[in-house]
Short mmCIF file of C-alpha atoms and ligand atoms in Angstrom, two decimals:
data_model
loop_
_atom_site.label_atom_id
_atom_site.label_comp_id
_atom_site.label_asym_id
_atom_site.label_seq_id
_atom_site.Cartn_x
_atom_site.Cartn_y
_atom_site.Cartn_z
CA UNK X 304 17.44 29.57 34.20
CA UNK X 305 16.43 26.32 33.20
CA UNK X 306 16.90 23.96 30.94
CA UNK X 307 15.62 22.07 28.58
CA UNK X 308 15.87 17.91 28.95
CA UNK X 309 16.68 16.47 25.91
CA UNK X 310 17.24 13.00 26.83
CA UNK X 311 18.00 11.45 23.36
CA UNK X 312 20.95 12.29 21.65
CA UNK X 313 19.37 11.95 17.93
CA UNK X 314 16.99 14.70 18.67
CA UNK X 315 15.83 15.59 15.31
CA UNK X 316 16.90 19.11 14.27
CA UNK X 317 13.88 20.50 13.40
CA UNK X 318 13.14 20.39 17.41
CA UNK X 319 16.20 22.54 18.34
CA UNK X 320 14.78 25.93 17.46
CA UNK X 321 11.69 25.21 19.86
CA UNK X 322 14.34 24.15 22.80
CA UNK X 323 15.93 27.43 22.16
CA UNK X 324 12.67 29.26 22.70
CA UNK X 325 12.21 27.08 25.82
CA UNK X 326 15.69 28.08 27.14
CA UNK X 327 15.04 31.56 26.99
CA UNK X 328 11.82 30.77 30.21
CA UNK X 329 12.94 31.54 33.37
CA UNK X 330 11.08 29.58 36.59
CA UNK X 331 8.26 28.00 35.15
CA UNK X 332 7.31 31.86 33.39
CA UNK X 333 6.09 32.26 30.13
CA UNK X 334 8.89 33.35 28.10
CA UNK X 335 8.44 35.94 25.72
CA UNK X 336 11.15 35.77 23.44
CA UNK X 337 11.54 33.53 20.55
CA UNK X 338 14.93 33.58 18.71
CA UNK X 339 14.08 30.89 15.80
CA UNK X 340 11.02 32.68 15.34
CA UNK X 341 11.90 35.18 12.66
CA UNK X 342 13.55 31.93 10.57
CA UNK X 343 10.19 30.03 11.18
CA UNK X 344 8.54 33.05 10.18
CA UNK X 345 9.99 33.14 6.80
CA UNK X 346 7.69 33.31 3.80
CA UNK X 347 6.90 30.47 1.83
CA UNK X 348 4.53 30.40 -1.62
CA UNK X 349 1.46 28.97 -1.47
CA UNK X 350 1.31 25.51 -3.44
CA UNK X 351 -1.02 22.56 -4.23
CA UNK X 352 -0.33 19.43 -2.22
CA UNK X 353 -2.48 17.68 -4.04
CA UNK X 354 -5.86 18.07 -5.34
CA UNK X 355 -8.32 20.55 -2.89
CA UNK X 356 -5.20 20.61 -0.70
CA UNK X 357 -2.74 23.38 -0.37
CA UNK X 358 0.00 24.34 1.32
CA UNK X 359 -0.56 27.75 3.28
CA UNK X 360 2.05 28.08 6.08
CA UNK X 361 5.10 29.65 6.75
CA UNK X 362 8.47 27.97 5.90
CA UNK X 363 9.17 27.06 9.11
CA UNK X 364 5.33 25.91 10.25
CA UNK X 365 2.63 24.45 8.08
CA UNK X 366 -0.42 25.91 7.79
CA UNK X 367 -2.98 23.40 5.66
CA UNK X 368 -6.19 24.78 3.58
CA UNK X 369 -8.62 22.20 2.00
CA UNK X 370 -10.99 23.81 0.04
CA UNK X 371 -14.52 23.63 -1.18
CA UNK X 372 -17.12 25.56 -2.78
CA UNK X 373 -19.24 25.52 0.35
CA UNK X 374 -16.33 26.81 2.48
CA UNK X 375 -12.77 25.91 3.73
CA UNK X 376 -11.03 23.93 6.39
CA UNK X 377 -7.77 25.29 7.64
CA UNK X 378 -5.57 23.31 10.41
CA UNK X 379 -2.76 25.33 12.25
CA UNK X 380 -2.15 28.82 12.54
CA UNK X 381 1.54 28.46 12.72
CA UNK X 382 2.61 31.65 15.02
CA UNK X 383 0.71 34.80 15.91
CA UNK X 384 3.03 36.90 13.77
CA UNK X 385 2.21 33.91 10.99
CA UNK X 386 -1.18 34.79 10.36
CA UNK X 387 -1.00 37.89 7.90
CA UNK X 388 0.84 35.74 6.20
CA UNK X 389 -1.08 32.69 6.02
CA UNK X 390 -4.21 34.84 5.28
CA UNK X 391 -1.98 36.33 2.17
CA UNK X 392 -1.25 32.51 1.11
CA UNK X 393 -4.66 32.16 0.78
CA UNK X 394 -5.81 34.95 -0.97
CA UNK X 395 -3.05 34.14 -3.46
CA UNK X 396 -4.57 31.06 -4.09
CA UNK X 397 -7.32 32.61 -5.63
CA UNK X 398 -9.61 31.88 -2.31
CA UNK X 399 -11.17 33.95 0.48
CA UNK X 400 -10.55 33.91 3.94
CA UNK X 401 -14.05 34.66 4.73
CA UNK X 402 -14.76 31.49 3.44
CA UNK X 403 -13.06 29.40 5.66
CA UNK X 404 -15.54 27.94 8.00
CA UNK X 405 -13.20 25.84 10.27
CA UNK X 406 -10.20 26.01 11.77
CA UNK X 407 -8.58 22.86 13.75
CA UNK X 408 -5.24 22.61 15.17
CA UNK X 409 -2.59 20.05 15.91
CA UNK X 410 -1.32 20.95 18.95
CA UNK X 411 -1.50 24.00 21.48
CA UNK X 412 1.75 25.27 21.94
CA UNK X 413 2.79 29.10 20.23
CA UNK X 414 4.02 27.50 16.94
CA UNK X 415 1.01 26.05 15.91
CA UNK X 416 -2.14 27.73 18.09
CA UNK X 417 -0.61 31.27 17.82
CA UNK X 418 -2.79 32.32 14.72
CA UNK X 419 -5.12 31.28 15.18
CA UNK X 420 -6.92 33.82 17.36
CA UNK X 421 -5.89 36.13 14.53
CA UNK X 422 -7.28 33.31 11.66
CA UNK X 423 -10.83 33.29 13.46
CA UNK X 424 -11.08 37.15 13.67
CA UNK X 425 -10.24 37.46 9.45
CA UNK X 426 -12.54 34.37 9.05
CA UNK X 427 -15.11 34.47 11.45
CA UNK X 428 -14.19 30.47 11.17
CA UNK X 429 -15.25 28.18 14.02
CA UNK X 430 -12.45 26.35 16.01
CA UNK X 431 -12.52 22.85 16.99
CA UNK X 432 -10.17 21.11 19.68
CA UNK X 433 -9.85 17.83 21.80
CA UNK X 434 -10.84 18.29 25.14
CA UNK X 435 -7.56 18.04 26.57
CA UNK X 436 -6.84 20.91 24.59
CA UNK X 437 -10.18 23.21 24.53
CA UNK X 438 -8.70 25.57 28.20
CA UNK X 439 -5.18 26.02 26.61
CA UNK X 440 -6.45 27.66 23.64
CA UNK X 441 -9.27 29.61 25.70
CA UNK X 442 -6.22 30.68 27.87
CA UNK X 443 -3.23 30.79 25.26
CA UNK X 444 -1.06 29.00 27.46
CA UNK X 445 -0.73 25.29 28.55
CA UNK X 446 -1.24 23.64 31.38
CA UNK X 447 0.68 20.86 33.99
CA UNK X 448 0.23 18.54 32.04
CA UNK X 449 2.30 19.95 28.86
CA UNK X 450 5.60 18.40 29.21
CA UNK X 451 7.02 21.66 28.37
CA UNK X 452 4.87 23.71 30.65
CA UNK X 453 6.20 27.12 31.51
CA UNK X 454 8.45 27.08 28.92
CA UNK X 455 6.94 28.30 25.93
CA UNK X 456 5.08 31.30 25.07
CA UNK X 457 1.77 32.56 25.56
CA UNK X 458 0.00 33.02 22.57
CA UNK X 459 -3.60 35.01 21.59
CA UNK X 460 -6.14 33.13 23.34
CA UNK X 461 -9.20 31.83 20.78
CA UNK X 462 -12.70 32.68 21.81
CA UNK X 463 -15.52 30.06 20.36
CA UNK X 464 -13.80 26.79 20.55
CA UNK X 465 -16.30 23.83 19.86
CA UNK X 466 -15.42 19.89 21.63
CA UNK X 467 -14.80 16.89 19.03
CA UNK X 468 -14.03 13.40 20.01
CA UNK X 469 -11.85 11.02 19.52
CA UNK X 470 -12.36 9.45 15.30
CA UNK X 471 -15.25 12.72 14.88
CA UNK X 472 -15.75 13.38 11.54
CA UNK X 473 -16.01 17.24 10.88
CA UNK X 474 -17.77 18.77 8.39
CA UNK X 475 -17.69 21.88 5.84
CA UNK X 476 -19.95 21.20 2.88
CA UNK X 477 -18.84 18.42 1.27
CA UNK X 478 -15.39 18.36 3.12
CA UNK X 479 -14.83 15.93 5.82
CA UNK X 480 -11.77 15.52 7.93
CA UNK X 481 -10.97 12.78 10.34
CA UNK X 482 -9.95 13.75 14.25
CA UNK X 483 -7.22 10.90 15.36
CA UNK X 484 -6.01 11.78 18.91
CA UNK X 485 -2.58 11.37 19.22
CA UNK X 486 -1.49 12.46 22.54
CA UNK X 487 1.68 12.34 24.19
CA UNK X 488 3.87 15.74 22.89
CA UNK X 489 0.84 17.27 24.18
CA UNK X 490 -2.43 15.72 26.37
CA UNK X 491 -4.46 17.12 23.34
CA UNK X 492 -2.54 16.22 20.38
CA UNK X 493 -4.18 15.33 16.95
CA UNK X 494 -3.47 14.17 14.04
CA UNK X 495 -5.75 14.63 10.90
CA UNK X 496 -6.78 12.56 7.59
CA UNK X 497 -8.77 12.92 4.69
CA UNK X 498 -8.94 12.16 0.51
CA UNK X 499 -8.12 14.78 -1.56
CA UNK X 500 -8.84 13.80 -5.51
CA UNK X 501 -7.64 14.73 -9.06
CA UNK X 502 -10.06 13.52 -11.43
CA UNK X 503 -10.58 9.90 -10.78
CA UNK X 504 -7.78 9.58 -8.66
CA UNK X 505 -8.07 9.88 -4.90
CA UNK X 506 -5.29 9.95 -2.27
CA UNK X 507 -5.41 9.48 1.29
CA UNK X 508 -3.40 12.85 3.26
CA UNK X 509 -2.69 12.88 7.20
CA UNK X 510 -1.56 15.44 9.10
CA UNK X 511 0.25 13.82 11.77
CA UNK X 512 0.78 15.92 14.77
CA UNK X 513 4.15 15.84 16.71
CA UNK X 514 5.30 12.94 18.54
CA UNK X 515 8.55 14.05 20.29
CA UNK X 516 9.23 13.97 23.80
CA UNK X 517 10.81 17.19 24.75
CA UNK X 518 10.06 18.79 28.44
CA UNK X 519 11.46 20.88 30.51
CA UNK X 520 13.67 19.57 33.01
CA UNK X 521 11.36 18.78 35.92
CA UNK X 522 9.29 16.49 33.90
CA UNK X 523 9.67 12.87 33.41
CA UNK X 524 8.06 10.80 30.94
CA UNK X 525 9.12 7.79 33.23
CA UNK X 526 7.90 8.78 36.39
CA UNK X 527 5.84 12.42 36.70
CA UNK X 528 2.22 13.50 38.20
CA UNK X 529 1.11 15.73 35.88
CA UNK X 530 0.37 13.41 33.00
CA UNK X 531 1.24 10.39 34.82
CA UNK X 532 -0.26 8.01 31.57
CA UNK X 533 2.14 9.75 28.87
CA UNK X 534 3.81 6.89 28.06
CA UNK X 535 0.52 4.84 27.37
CA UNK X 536 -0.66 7.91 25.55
CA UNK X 537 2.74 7.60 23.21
CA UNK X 538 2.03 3.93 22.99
CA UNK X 539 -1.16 4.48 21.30
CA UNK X 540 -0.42 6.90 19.54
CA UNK X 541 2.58 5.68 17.58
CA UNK X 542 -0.20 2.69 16.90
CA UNK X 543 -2.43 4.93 15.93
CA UNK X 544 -0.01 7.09 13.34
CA UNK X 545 1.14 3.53 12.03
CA UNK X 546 -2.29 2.23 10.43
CA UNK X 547 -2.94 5.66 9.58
CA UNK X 548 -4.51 5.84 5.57
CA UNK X 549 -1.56 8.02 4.59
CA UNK X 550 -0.15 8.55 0.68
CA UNK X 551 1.21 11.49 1.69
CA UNK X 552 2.38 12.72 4.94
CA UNK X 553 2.18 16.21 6.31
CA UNK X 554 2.96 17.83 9.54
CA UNK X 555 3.27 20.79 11.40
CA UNK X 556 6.62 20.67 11.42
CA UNK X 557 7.12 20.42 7.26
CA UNK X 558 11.05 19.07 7.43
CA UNK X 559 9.60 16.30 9.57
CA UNK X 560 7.86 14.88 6.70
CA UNK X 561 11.02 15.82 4.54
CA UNK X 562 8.04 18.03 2.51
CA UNK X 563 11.11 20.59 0.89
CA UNK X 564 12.92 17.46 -0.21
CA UNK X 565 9.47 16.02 -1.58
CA UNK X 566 8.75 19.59 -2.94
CA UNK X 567 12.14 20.01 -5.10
CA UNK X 568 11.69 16.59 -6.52
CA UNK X 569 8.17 17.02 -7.52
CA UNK X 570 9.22 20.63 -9.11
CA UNK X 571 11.98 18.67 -10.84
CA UNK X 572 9.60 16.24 -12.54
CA UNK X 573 8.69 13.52 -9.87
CA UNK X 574 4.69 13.97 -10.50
CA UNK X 575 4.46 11.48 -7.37
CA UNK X 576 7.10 12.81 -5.30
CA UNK X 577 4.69 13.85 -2.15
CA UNK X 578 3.24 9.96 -2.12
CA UNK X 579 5.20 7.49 -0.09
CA UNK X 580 2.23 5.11 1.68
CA UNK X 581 5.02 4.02 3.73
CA UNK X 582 6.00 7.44 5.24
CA UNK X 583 3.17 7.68 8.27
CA UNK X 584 4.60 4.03 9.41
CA UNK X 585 8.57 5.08 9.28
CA UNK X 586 7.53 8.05 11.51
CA UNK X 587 6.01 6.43 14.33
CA UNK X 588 8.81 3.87 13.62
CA UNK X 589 11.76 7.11 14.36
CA UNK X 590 9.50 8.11 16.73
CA UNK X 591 9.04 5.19 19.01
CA UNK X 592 13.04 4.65 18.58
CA UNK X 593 13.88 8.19 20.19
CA UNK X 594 11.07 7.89 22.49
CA UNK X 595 12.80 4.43 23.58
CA UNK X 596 16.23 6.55 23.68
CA UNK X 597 14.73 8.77 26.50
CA UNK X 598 13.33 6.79 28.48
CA UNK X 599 16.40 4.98 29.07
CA UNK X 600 18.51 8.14 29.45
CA UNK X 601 15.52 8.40 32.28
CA UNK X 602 16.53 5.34 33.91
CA UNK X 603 20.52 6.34 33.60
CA UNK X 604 19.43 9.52 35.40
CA UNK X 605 17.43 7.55 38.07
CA UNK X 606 20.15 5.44 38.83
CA UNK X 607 23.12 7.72 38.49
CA UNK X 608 21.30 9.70 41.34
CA UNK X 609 20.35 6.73 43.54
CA UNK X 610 24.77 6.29 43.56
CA UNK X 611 25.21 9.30 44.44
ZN1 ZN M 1016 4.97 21.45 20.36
#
């Protein structure tokens, strides 16, 4: 069996459950099972981040609808068994899934591609990736370049999946959402950002995709052929994430952007609890720190097996 590299000791814990998945692969194979998944799973009400902007996801995985009355955008499909669920959310809401036009996605591994397949069918929504991304959705699996390739599930692949670039603006009616590429947890990573208003007031939301560097234990952020400009990739992203607009900070993994904390303290009163224009900045900050933290528990490995 193998195993999972860590390489940093403060992995955050939100990462664990998707290390457990990855332990379960056996050679490089697909693994099937998924024993966080049913915790993930777990069902979450639908709420109002702010303005056109709700919260649609599981507990576990976000799920993001901004709406219109020329159609909706939706980013993430959290896991295939997510989607019934997420399609419930919004029909809660008081919306229709028929009128989401658009689905986008942060990154394409099971926990946040896996509905979407599912997403489109209900919807009839287009899908928009990167390029780095558009064959692993196609297929439903990753490729060598994924530093965790052949250790995560399949998942349903997507049919209709349409290019954007780098800073595209995408469009539903009035909506527009801004494609950052933020490589480096995956080749085809992105983060998202747009204004969401309440009366006069307009606020500035990003979804910032993942920036850990987990792999399996073959891979190397240091020193590896498959994605052998990771590290630059990193670099730019955590630049990228940094000058971000961002008053409040989502992402696909909600206890990375400490959203139940935020949540509880906006139910107890806090109207403002979800803004913090500091809070894309101190990611990248954590993030660049544990990145640093694994590469040089890289270079202890490379050296402790030069001695020996
Ligand atoms: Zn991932």
């Amino acid at each position: 069996m193998r195993k999972l590299t860590l390489g940093f000791l403060s992995t955050p814990w939100w990462v664990l459950p998707i290390l457990t998945v990855a332990a379960l692969a056996r050679d490089g194979a697909p693994s099937t099972g998924c024993k966080d998944c049913a915790a993930w799973n777990a069902s979450q009400a639908p709420f109002r981040i702010y303005g056109n902007s709700y919260y649609v996801g599981v507990h576990g995985l976000s799920s993001i609808l901004i709406t219109s009355d020329r159609g909706h955008i939706l980013i993430d499909g959290a896991l295939p068994q997510s989607a019934p669920k997420i399609a419930a959310s919004i029909r809660a809401l008081g919306f229709r899934v028929e009128d989401v036009k658009l689905i986008l996605n942060s990154h394409i591994h099971f926990d946040h591609a896996g509905g979407i397949a599912e997403l489109q069918r209900l919807s009839g929504a287009e899908v928009a990736a990167s390029a780095s991304s558009v064959e692993a959705l196609r297929s439903g699996h990753s490729g060598p370049d994924d530093p965790q390739f052949g250790h995560l599930p399949a998942f349903p692949q997507v049919n209709r999946v349409h290019v954007f670039q780098d800073h595209e603006v995408l469009h539903v009616g009035p909506l527009q959402v801004t494609a950052h590429l933020t490589p480096g947890h995956t080749a085809g990573g992105t983060s998202w950002s747009w204004r969401s208003c309440e009366r006069a007031r307009c606020l500035d939301i990003a979804y910032v995709d993942s920036l850990t560097a987990v792999s399996g234990d073959t891979f190397f952020f240091t020193r590896n052929a498959t994605y052998p400009n990771v590290l630059e990739d990193f670099a730019h992203s955590l630049a990228v994430v940094s000058a971000l607009p961002c008053d409040i900070l989502l992402t696909p993994h909600p206890e990375a952007s400490d959203l139940w904390n935020k949540l509880a303290r906006r139910d107890a009163g806090d109207a403002d609890a979800l803004v913090d224009t500091a809070a894309c900045r101190h990611l990248a900050d954590a993030a660049r720190k544990r990145l640093e933290e694994r590469i040089a528990e890289e270079s202890r490995r490379g050296s402790a097996a030069k001695r020996s």
